[in-house]
Amino acid sequence: ERATGAAFNVLLLDNASGDESGPAIRTAIDENGWETWVEFIESEENLGFAGGNNLLMERVLEQERTPPFILLLNNDTVVHPGCLNYVVNRLKEDPSISMLSCNLLNGDGSIQNVARRMPTPMTETLTAFGLPYSMPRLFGWADLEDGDWDRATVTREVDWLGGAFMCMPTETARQTGLFDTDFFFYGEDIELCHRIRKQGGRVIFDPGATTTHFGGGSSDTKRVHNRRRETFHWKGRFLVQKKCFGPVAAWWVRATYVAGFFLRKNRLRLRGRRDSDTFEYVKESLFVLTHLNSKETA
């Protein structure tokens, strides 16, 4: 891609992965002559998704000559030929865009949903009780997946974009700020996009370029136990409410999910399901209530 138009430098972070990949990466950089455009940084502690990306963006903003654009890219991605050229040209052509993502594919070639609706207190409440799925004609508008448009062909302004591929003008980072490091993993991309839109910026999904995102590279079960990953998910979910809509919204949404779990438990019991099935909903309710109060680290 560098040879065909898109001039870029890479800041590559080992976020305390603990897998001893650092020496192998440094060897690959030396052997391939990448040292002129790849800077490899190793963090002594896991800063989380927000903190790790912020470390790199701060490094960019401190440069004497800052680049016009910043691309945040997950480690479990493969950028397709022409993607970076397309994205850069798109941002150059439309200065009103504050954040841009492209068409992301799963490993099997299917389209990955990286553009979703904002989880407002109302949509989260309806989701907690399963209404967008059980009564789609009435409440389909609250489905956070926002699945009623063709992501393979349609370019549109969206509420938020997933963090696997986020490209922005450097000026966006200066004016809006970086990720909120109160998030460790999950939710920071939602909050940042909400902040951008609140300040009048535009968040755009454009399928004209493609990247494959295999998923799980930052949270695979070898590094993050499933229950711990679930803790990150729920903490991020409620922290989004607190940051974007206030503490009352966070507690309200938490309460609705607990109520929703118990309602599902009773529905299963009325249908004659085993006690072990209904117990899972009780266990999940207690988990949501008791495991989400401290700042997480990995």
PDB file of C-alpha atoms in Angstrom, residues 25-278:
ATOM      1  CA  ILE A  25       8.339  -8.564  16.131  1.00  0.00           C
ATOM      2  CA  ARG A  26      11.589  -6.647  16.490  1.00  0.00           C
ATOM      3  CA  THR A  27      13.398  -9.286  14.420  1.00  0.00           C
ATOM      4  CA  ALA A  28      10.762  -9.071  11.675  1.00  0.00           C
ATOM      5  CA  ILE A  29      11.086  -5.284  11.567  1.00  0.00           C
ATOM      6  CA  ASP A  30      14.890  -5.479  11.277  1.00  0.00           C
ATOM      7  CA  GLU A  31      14.951  -8.280   8.713  1.00  0.00           C
ATOM      8  CA  ASN A  32      12.398  -6.588   6.436  1.00  0.00           C
ATOM      9  CA  GLY A  33      13.849  -3.098   6.693  1.00  0.00           C
ATOM     10  CA  TRP A  34      10.672  -1.667   8.195  1.00  0.00           C
ATOM     11  CA  GLU A  35      12.472   0.381  10.842  1.00  0.00           C
ATOM     12  CA  THR A  36      12.144   3.577   8.753  1.00  0.00           C
ATOM     13  CA  TRP A  37       8.353   3.539   9.050  1.00  0.00           C
ATOM     14  CA  VAL A  38       7.451   1.168  11.926  1.00  0.00           C
ATOM     15  CA  GLU A  39       8.006   2.110  15.555  1.00  0.00           C
ATOM     16  CA  PHE A  40       7.462  -0.753  17.981  1.00  0.00           C
ATOM     17  CA  ILE A  41       6.510   0.164  21.557  1.00  0.00           C
ATOM     18  CA  GLU A  42       6.227  -2.238  24.476  1.00  0.00           C
ATOM     19  CA  SER A  43       4.138  -1.303  27.490  1.00  0.00           C
ATOM     20  CA  GLU A  44       5.071  -2.734  30.876  1.00  0.00           C
ATOM     21  CA  GLU A  45       1.413  -2.923  31.901  1.00  0.00           C
ATOM     22  CA  ASN A  46      -1.830  -3.687  30.106  1.00  0.00           C
ATOM     23  CA  LEU A  47      -3.432  -0.287  29.617  1.00  0.00           C
ATOM     24  CA  GLY A  48      -6.628  -1.685  28.153  1.00  0.00           C
ATOM     25  CA  PHE A  49      -8.037  -0.811  24.750  1.00  0.00           C
ATOM     26  CA  ALA A  50      -8.574   2.861  25.603  1.00  0.00           C
ATOM     27  CA  GLY A  51      -5.266   3.388  27.378  1.00  0.00           C
ATOM     28  CA  GLY A  52      -3.241   1.530  24.771  1.00  0.00           C
ATOM     29  CA  ASN A  53      -4.687   3.505  21.873  1.00  0.00           C
ATOM     30  CA  ASN A  54      -4.326   6.744  23.811  1.00  0.00           C
ATOM     31  CA  LEU A  55      -0.634   6.072  24.384  1.00  0.00           C
ATOM     32  CA  LEU A  56      -0.129   5.857  20.625  1.00  0.00           C
ATOM     33  CA  MET A  57      -2.321   8.854  19.781  1.00  0.00           C
ATOM     34  CA  GLU A  58      -0.558  11.006  22.370  1.00  0.00           C
ATOM     35  CA  ARG A  59       2.723  10.033  20.724  1.00  0.00           C
ATOM     36  CA  VAL A  60       1.350  11.180  17.356  1.00  0.00           C
ATOM     37  CA  LEU A  61       0.074  14.479  18.738  1.00  0.00           C
ATOM     38  CA  GLU A  62       3.461  15.204  20.315  1.00  0.00           C
ATOM     39  CA  GLN A  63       5.274  14.968  16.972  1.00  0.00           C
ATOM     40  CA  GLU A  64       6.685  18.149  15.489  1.00  0.00           C
ATOM     41  CA  ARG A  65       4.963  17.373  12.189  1.00  0.00           C
ATOM     42  CA  THR A  66       1.747  15.546  12.905  1.00  0.00           C
ATOM     43  CA  PRO A  67       0.102  13.492  10.155  1.00  0.00           C
ATOM     44  CA  PRO A  68      -3.269  14.700   8.853  1.00  0.00           C
ATOM     45  CA  PHE A  69      -5.042  11.452   9.748  1.00  0.00           C
ATOM     46  CA  ILE A  70      -4.903   8.770  12.440  1.00  0.00           C
ATOM     47  CA  LEU A  71      -6.024   5.173  11.885  1.00  0.00           C
ATOM     48  CA  LEU A  72      -6.719   2.977  14.899  1.00  0.00           C
ATOM     49  CA  LEU A  73      -6.402  -0.636  13.776  1.00  0.00           C
ATOM     50  CA  ASN A  74      -6.789  -3.847  15.761  1.00  0.00           C
ATOM     51  CA  ASN A  75      -4.034  -6.449  15.748  1.00  0.00           C
ATOM     52  CA  ASP A  76      -6.389  -9.125  14.372  1.00  0.00           C
ATOM     53  CA  THR A  77      -7.050  -7.405  11.038  1.00  0.00           C
ATOM     54  CA  VAL A  78      -5.874  -7.697   7.433  1.00  0.00           C
ATOM     55  CA  VAL A  79      -6.195  -4.473   5.430  1.00  0.00           C
ATOM     56  CA  HIS A  80      -7.171  -5.190   1.827  1.00  0.00           C
ATOM     57  CA  PRO A  81      -5.303  -3.579  -1.099  1.00  0.00           C
ATOM     58  CA  GLY A  82      -6.462  -0.046  -1.818  1.00  0.00           C
ATOM     59  CA  CYS A  83      -8.253   0.340   1.522  1.00  0.00           C
ATOM     60  CA  LEU A  84      -6.005   3.008   3.017  1.00  0.00           C
ATOM     61  CA  ASN A  85      -5.902   5.028  -0.196  1.00  0.00           C
ATOM     62  CA  TYR A  86      -9.690   5.013  -0.358  1.00  0.00           C
ATOM     63  CA  VAL A  87     -10.179   6.013   3.274  1.00  0.00           C
ATOM     64  CA  VAL A  88      -7.610   8.814   3.152  1.00  0.00           C
ATOM     65  CA  ASN A  89      -9.067  10.210  -0.071  1.00  0.00           C
ATOM     66  CA  ARG A  90     -12.573  10.043   1.400  1.00  0.00           C
ATOM     67  CA  LEU A  91     -11.508  12.097   4.405  1.00  0.00           C
ATOM     68  CA  LYS A  92      -9.697  14.584   2.196  1.00  0.00           C
ATOM     69  CA  GLU A  93     -12.746  15.017  -0.032  1.00  0.00           C
ATOM     70  CA  ASP A  94     -15.184  15.525   2.857  1.00  0.00           C
ATOM     71  CA  PRO A  95     -13.714  17.545   5.752  1.00  0.00           C
ATOM     72  CA  SER A  96     -17.039  17.285   7.611  1.00  0.00           C
ATOM     73  CA  ILE A  97     -16.279  13.634   8.495  1.00  0.00           C
ATOM     74  CA  SER A  98     -14.901  13.307  12.017  1.00  0.00           C
ATOM     75  CA  MET A  99     -14.685   9.496  12.147  1.00  0.00           C
ATOM     76  CA  LEU A 100     -14.791   6.904   9.366  1.00  0.00           C
ATOM     77  CA  SER A 101     -14.888   3.134   9.166  1.00  0.00           C
ATOM     78  CA  CYS A 102     -15.043   0.794   6.204  1.00  0.00           C
ATOM     79  CA  ASN A 103     -16.533  -2.563   5.323  1.00  0.00           C
ATOM     80  CA  LEU A 104     -15.224  -5.149   7.803  1.00  0.00           C
ATOM     81  CA  LEU A 105     -15.439  -8.840   6.981  1.00  0.00           C
ATOM     82  CA  ASN A 106     -15.346 -11.816   9.301  1.00  0.00           C
ATOM     83  CA  GLY A 107     -12.780 -14.518   8.686  1.00  0.00           C
ATOM     84  CA  ASP A 108     -15.325 -16.480   6.604  1.00  0.00           C
ATOM     85  CA  GLY A 109     -15.964 -13.485   4.337  1.00  0.00           C
ATOM     86  CA  SER A 110     -19.340 -12.528   5.808  1.00  0.00           C
ATOM     87  CA  ILE A 111     -20.034  -8.899   6.638  1.00  0.00           C
ATOM     88  CA  GLN A 112     -19.341  -7.810  10.203  1.00  0.00           C
ATOM     89  CA  ASN A 113     -21.635  -5.323  11.879  1.00  0.00           C
ATOM     90  CA  VAL A 114     -19.444  -2.417  12.953  1.00  0.00           C
ATOM     91  CA  ALA A 115     -22.088   0.331  12.805  1.00  0.00           C
ATOM     92  CA  ARG A 116     -24.863   0.195  15.382  1.00  0.00           C
ATOM     93  CA  ARG A 117     -27.509   2.317  17.061  1.00  0.00           C
ATOM     94  CA  MET A 118     -26.676   4.298  20.182  1.00  0.00           C
ATOM     95  CA  PRO A 119     -27.652   2.373  23.316  1.00  0.00           C
ATOM     96  CA  THR A 120     -29.809   5.064  24.924  1.00  0.00           C
ATOM     97  CA  PRO A 121     -31.553   4.379  28.247  1.00  0.00           C
ATOM     98  CA  MET A 122     -34.780   3.755  26.296  1.00  0.00           C
ATOM     99  CA  THR A 123     -33.314   1.298  23.795  1.00  0.00           C
ATOM    100  CA  GLU A 124     -31.388  -0.501  26.547  1.00  0.00           C
ATOM    101  CA  THR A 125     -34.570  -0.825  28.617  1.00  0.00           C
ATOM    102  CA  LEU A 126     -36.469  -2.367  25.710  1.00  0.00           C
ATOM    103  CA  THR A 127     -33.513  -4.629  24.923  1.00  0.00           C
ATOM    104  CA  ALA A 128     -33.316  -5.808  28.536  1.00  0.00           C
ATOM    105  CA  PHE A 129     -36.852  -7.155  28.226  1.00  0.00           C
ATOM    106  CA  GLY A 130     -36.235  -8.585  24.756  1.00  0.00           C
ATOM    107  CA  LEU A 131     -38.925  -6.484  23.085  1.00  0.00           C
ATOM    108  CA  PRO A 132     -37.032  -5.589  19.876  1.00  0.00           C
ATOM    109  CA  TYR A 133     -36.730  -9.339  19.185  1.00  0.00           C
ATOM    110  CA  SER A 134     -40.057 -10.668  20.482  1.00  0.00           C
ATOM    111  CA  MET A 135     -42.124  -7.797  19.023  1.00  0.00           C
ATOM    112  CA  PRO A 136     -40.059  -6.474  16.094  1.00  0.00           C
ATOM    113  CA  ARG A 137     -42.975  -4.725  14.383  1.00  0.00           C
ATOM    114  CA  LEU A 138     -43.512  -2.501  17.411  1.00  0.00           C
ATOM    115  CA  PHE A 139     -39.992  -2.227  18.817  1.00  0.00           C
ATOM    116  CA  GLY A 140     -37.642  -3.112  15.956  1.00  0.00           C
ATOM    117  CA  TRP A 141     -36.510   0.536  15.903  1.00  0.00           C
ATOM    118  CA  ALA A 142     -34.787  -0.131  19.251  1.00  0.00           C
ATOM    119  CA  ASP A 143     -32.709  -3.079  17.999  1.00  0.00           C
ATOM    120  CA  LEU A 144     -29.147  -1.937  18.725  1.00  0.00           C
ATOM    121  CA  GLU A 145     -27.825  -4.014  15.816  1.00  0.00           C
ATOM    122  CA  ASP A 146     -29.595  -1.651  13.389  1.00  0.00           C
ATOM    123  CA  GLY A 147     -29.848  -4.430  10.829  1.00  0.00           C
ATOM    124  CA  ASP A 148     -32.352  -3.030   8.344  1.00  0.00           C
ATOM    125  CA  TRP A 149     -29.869  -1.674   5.771  1.00  0.00           C
ATOM    126  CA  ASP A 150     -27.307  -3.180   3.406  1.00  0.00           C
ATOM    127  CA  ARG A 151     -23.823  -2.599   4.783  1.00  0.00           C
ATOM    128  CA  ALA A 152     -22.252  -4.025   1.630  1.00  0.00           C
ATOM    129  CA  THR A 153     -23.432  -1.115  -0.528  1.00  0.00           C
ATOM    130  CA  VAL A 154     -24.805   1.735   1.598  1.00  0.00           C
ATOM    131  CA  THR A 155     -22.756   4.645   2.922  1.00  0.00           C
ATOM    132  CA  ARG A 156     -24.433   6.468   5.790  1.00  0.00           C
ATOM    133  CA  GLU A 157     -23.993   8.487   8.937  1.00  0.00           C
ATOM    134  CA  VAL A 158     -24.263   6.266  12.007  1.00  0.00           C
ATOM    135  CA  ASP A 159     -24.429   6.564  15.784  1.00  0.00           C
ATOM    136  CA  TRP A 160     -21.174   4.754  16.492  1.00  0.00           C
ATOM    137  CA  LEU A 161     -18.485   2.582  14.954  1.00  0.00           C
ATOM    138  CA  GLY A 162     -16.634  -0.405  16.373  1.00  0.00           C
ATOM    139  CA  GLY A 163     -13.036   0.197  17.416  1.00  0.00           C
ATOM    140  CA  ALA A 164     -11.357  -2.409  15.176  1.00  0.00           C
ATOM    141  CA  PHE A 165     -10.955   0.157  12.363  1.00  0.00           C
ATOM    142  CA  MET A 166     -11.436   3.843  13.145  1.00  0.00           C
ATOM    143  CA  CYS A 167      -9.891   6.523  10.948  1.00  0.00           C
ATOM    144  CA  MET A 168     -10.108  10.196  11.866  1.00  0.00           C
ATOM    145  CA  PRO A 169      -8.562  13.536  11.019  1.00  0.00           C
ATOM    146  CA  THR A 170      -5.876  14.309  13.574  1.00  0.00           C
ATOM    147  CA  GLU A 171      -7.828  17.473  14.314  1.00  0.00           C
ATOM    148  CA  THR A 172     -10.661  15.314  15.661  1.00  0.00           C
ATOM    149  CA  ALA A 173      -8.345  13.889  18.306  1.00  0.00           C
ATOM    150  CA  ARG A 174      -7.195  17.408  19.238  1.00  0.00           C
ATOM    151  CA  GLN A 175     -10.666  18.915  19.476  1.00  0.00           C
ATOM    152  CA  THR A 176     -12.722  16.024  20.833  1.00  0.00           C
ATOM    153  CA  GLY A 177     -10.083  14.346  22.954  1.00  0.00           C
ATOM    154  CA  LEU A 178      -8.966  10.737  23.118  1.00  0.00           C
ATOM    155  CA  PHE A 179     -10.648   7.651  24.552  1.00  0.00           C
ATOM    156  CA  ASP A 180     -11.952   7.871  28.104  1.00  0.00           C
ATOM    157  CA  THR A 181      -9.616   5.655  30.143  1.00  0.00           C
ATOM    158  CA  ASP A 182     -12.324   4.921  32.706  1.00  0.00           C
ATOM    159  CA  PHE A 183     -13.168   2.261  30.112  1.00  0.00           C
ATOM    160  CA  PHE A 184     -10.793  -0.682  30.098  1.00  0.00           C
ATOM    161  CA  PHE A 185     -12.285  -2.842  27.370  1.00  0.00           C
ATOM    162  CA  TYR A 186     -15.695  -2.462  25.625  1.00  0.00           C
ATOM    163  CA  GLY A 187     -17.675   0.752  25.365  1.00  0.00           C
ATOM    164  CA  GLU A 188     -14.896   3.268  24.763  1.00  0.00           C
ATOM    165  CA  ASP A 189     -15.660   3.422  21.035  1.00  0.00           C
ATOM    166  CA  ILE A 190     -19.340   4.133  21.751  1.00  0.00           C
ATOM    167  CA  GLU A 191     -18.519   6.949  24.161  1.00  0.00           C
ATOM    168  CA  LEU A 192     -15.986   8.556  21.818  1.00  0.00           C
ATOM    169  CA  CYS A 193     -18.397   8.523  18.868  1.00  0.00           C
ATOM    170  CA  HIS A 194     -21.137   9.944  21.095  1.00  0.00           C
ATOM    171  CA  ARG A 195     -18.804  12.746  22.160  1.00  0.00           C
ATOM    172  CA  ILE A 196     -17.882  13.483  18.545  1.00  0.00           C
ATOM    173  CA  ARG A 197     -21.533  13.662  17.496  1.00  0.00           C
ATOM    174  CA  LYS A 198     -22.465  15.758  20.521  1.00  0.00           C
ATOM    175  CA  GLN A 199     -19.864  18.314  19.402  1.00  0.00           C
ATOM    176  CA  GLY A 200     -21.330  18.425  15.905  1.00  0.00           C
ATOM    177  CA  GLY A 201     -19.043  15.922  14.188  1.00  0.00           C
ATOM    178  CA  ARG A 202     -20.122  13.245  11.726  1.00  0.00           C
ATOM    179  CA  VAL A 203     -19.486   9.513  12.163  1.00  0.00           C
ATOM    180  CA  ILE A 204     -19.579   7.725   8.806  1.00  0.00           C
ATOM    181  CA  PHE A 205     -19.639   4.109   7.632  1.00  0.00           C
ATOM    182  CA  ASP A 206     -18.418   3.666   4.041  1.00  0.00           C
ATOM    183  CA  PRO A 207     -18.228   0.182   2.444  1.00  0.00           C
ATOM    184  CA  GLY A 208     -16.064   1.412  -0.429  1.00  0.00           C
ATOM    185  CA  ALA A 209     -12.985  -0.040   1.266  1.00  0.00           C
ATOM    186  CA  THR A 210     -12.552  -3.415   2.965  1.00  0.00           C
ATOM    187  CA  THR A 211     -10.633  -4.911   5.889  1.00  0.00           C
ATOM    188  CA  THR A 212     -10.932  -8.392   7.352  1.00  0.00           C
ATOM    189  CA  HIS A 213     -11.341  -8.465  11.125  1.00  0.00           C
ATOM    190  CA  PHE A 214     -10.950 -11.931  12.572  1.00  0.00           C
ATOM    191  CA  GLY A 215     -12.159 -10.875  16.022  1.00  0.00           C
ATOM    192  CA  GLY A 216     -11.056 -11.921  19.468  1.00  0.00           C
ATOM    193  CA  GLY A 217      -7.407 -10.990  19.050  1.00  0.00           C
ATOM    194  CA  SER A 218      -7.576  -8.643  22.007  1.00  0.00           C
ATOM    195  CA  SER A 219      -9.824 -10.819  24.145  1.00  0.00           C
ATOM    196  CA  ASP A 220      -9.216 -14.445  23.219  1.00  0.00           C
ATOM    197  CA  THR A 221      -9.878 -16.988  25.945  1.00  0.00           C
ATOM    198  CA  LYS A 222      -6.168 -17.807  26.316  1.00  0.00           C
ATOM    199  CA  ARG A 223      -5.629 -14.289  27.707  1.00  0.00           C
ATOM    200  CA  VAL A 224      -9.013 -13.281  29.060  1.00  0.00           C
ATOM    201  CA  HIS A 225     -11.235 -15.792  30.833  1.00  0.00           C
ATOM    202  CA  ASN A 226     -14.823 -15.827  29.538  1.00  0.00           C
ATOM    203  CA  ARG A 227     -16.254 -14.584  32.846  1.00  0.00           C
ATOM    204  CA  ARG A 228     -13.714 -11.780  33.031  1.00  0.00           C
ATOM    205  CA  ARG A 229     -14.472 -10.811  29.453  1.00  0.00           C
ATOM    206  CA  GLU A 230     -18.159 -10.753  30.398  1.00  0.00           C
ATOM    207  CA  THR A 231     -17.301  -8.424  33.275  1.00  0.00           C
ATOM    208  CA  PHE A 232     -15.614  -6.050  30.824  1.00  0.00           C
ATOM    209  CA  HIS A 233     -18.708  -6.196  28.626  1.00  0.00           C
ATOM    210  CA  TRP A 234     -21.198  -5.363  31.384  1.00  0.00           C
ATOM    211  CA  LYS A 235     -18.984  -2.723  32.972  1.00  0.00           C
ATOM    212  CA  GLY A 236     -18.573  -1.042  29.590  1.00  0.00           C
ATOM    213  CA  ARG A 237     -22.302  -1.226  28.942  1.00  0.00           C
ATOM    214  CA  PHE A 238     -23.240   0.556  32.137  1.00  0.00           C
ATOM    215  CA  LEU A 239     -20.319   2.975  31.980  1.00  0.00           C
ATOM    216  CA  VAL A 240     -21.555   4.128  28.559  1.00  0.00           C
ATOM    217  CA  GLN A 241     -24.847   5.055  30.230  1.00  0.00           C
ATOM    218  CA  LYS A 242     -23.104   6.929  33.018  1.00  0.00           C
ATOM    219  CA  LYS A 243     -20.752   8.839  30.719  1.00  0.00           C
ATOM    220  CA  CYS A 244     -23.272   9.662  28.010  1.00  0.00           C
ATOM    221  CA  PHE A 245     -26.539  10.007  29.927  1.00  0.00           C
ATOM    222  CA  GLY A 246     -25.661  10.320  33.622  1.00  0.00           C
ATOM    223  CA  PRO A 247     -25.458   8.091  36.728  1.00  0.00           C
ATOM    224  CA  VAL A 248     -29.227   7.716  37.080  1.00  0.00           C
ATOM    225  CA  ALA A 249     -29.366   6.223  33.575  1.00  0.00           C
ATOM    226  CA  ALA A 250     -26.611   3.749  34.479  1.00  0.00           C
ATOM    227  CA  TRP A 251     -28.447   2.470  37.541  1.00  0.00           C
ATOM    228  CA  TRP A 252     -31.769   2.398  35.708  1.00  0.00           C
ATOM    229  CA  VAL A 253     -30.359   0.274  32.892  1.00  0.00           C
ATOM    230  CA  ARG A 254     -28.656  -2.058  35.336  1.00  0.00           C
ATOM    231  CA  ALA A 255     -31.944  -2.515  37.204  1.00  0.00           C
ATOM    232  CA  THR A 256     -33.856  -3.228  33.994  1.00  0.00           C
ATOM    233  CA  TYR A 257     -31.415  -5.949  32.991  1.00  0.00           C
ATOM    234  CA  VAL A 258     -31.696  -7.604  36.401  1.00  0.00           C
ATOM    235  CA  ALA A 259     -35.495  -7.422  36.162  1.00  0.00           C
ATOM    236  CA  GLY A 260     -35.322  -8.792  32.643  1.00  0.00           C
ATOM    237  CA  PHE A 261     -33.245 -11.784  33.765  1.00  0.00           C
ATOM    238  CA  PHE A 262     -35.751 -12.642  36.500  1.00  0.00           C
ATOM    239  CA  LEU A 263     -38.718 -12.303  34.135  1.00  0.00           C
ATOM    240  CA  ARG A 264     -37.043 -14.698  31.712  1.00  0.00           C
ATOM    241  CA  LYS A 265     -36.375 -17.109  34.585  1.00  0.00           C
ATOM    242  CA  ASN A 266     -40.035 -17.134  35.549  1.00  0.00           C
ATOM    243  CA  ARG A 267     -41.113 -17.509  31.911  1.00  0.00           C
ATOM    244  CA  LEU A 268     -38.876 -20.564  31.565  1.00  0.00           C
ATOM    245  CA  ARG A 269     -40.219 -22.047  34.772  1.00  0.00           C
ATOM    246  CA  LEU A 270     -43.808 -21.579  33.603  1.00  0.00           C
ATOM    247  CA  ARG A 271     -42.877 -23.413  30.426  1.00  0.00           C
ATOM    248  CA  GLY A 272     -41.593 -26.335  32.477  1.00  0.00           C
ATOM    249  CA  ARG A 273     -37.887 -25.815  31.859  1.00  0.00           C
ATOM    250  CA  ARG A 274     -35.360 -27.355  34.238  1.00  0.00           C
ATOM    251  CA  ASP A 275     -34.301 -25.527  37.396  1.00  0.00           C
ATOM    252  CA  SER A 276     -30.735 -25.452  36.053  1.00  0.00           C
ATOM    253  CA  ASP A 277     -31.944 -23.396  33.073  1.00  0.00           C
ATOM    254  CA  THR A 278     -33.748 -20.868  35.227  1.00  0.00           C
TER     255      THR A 278
END
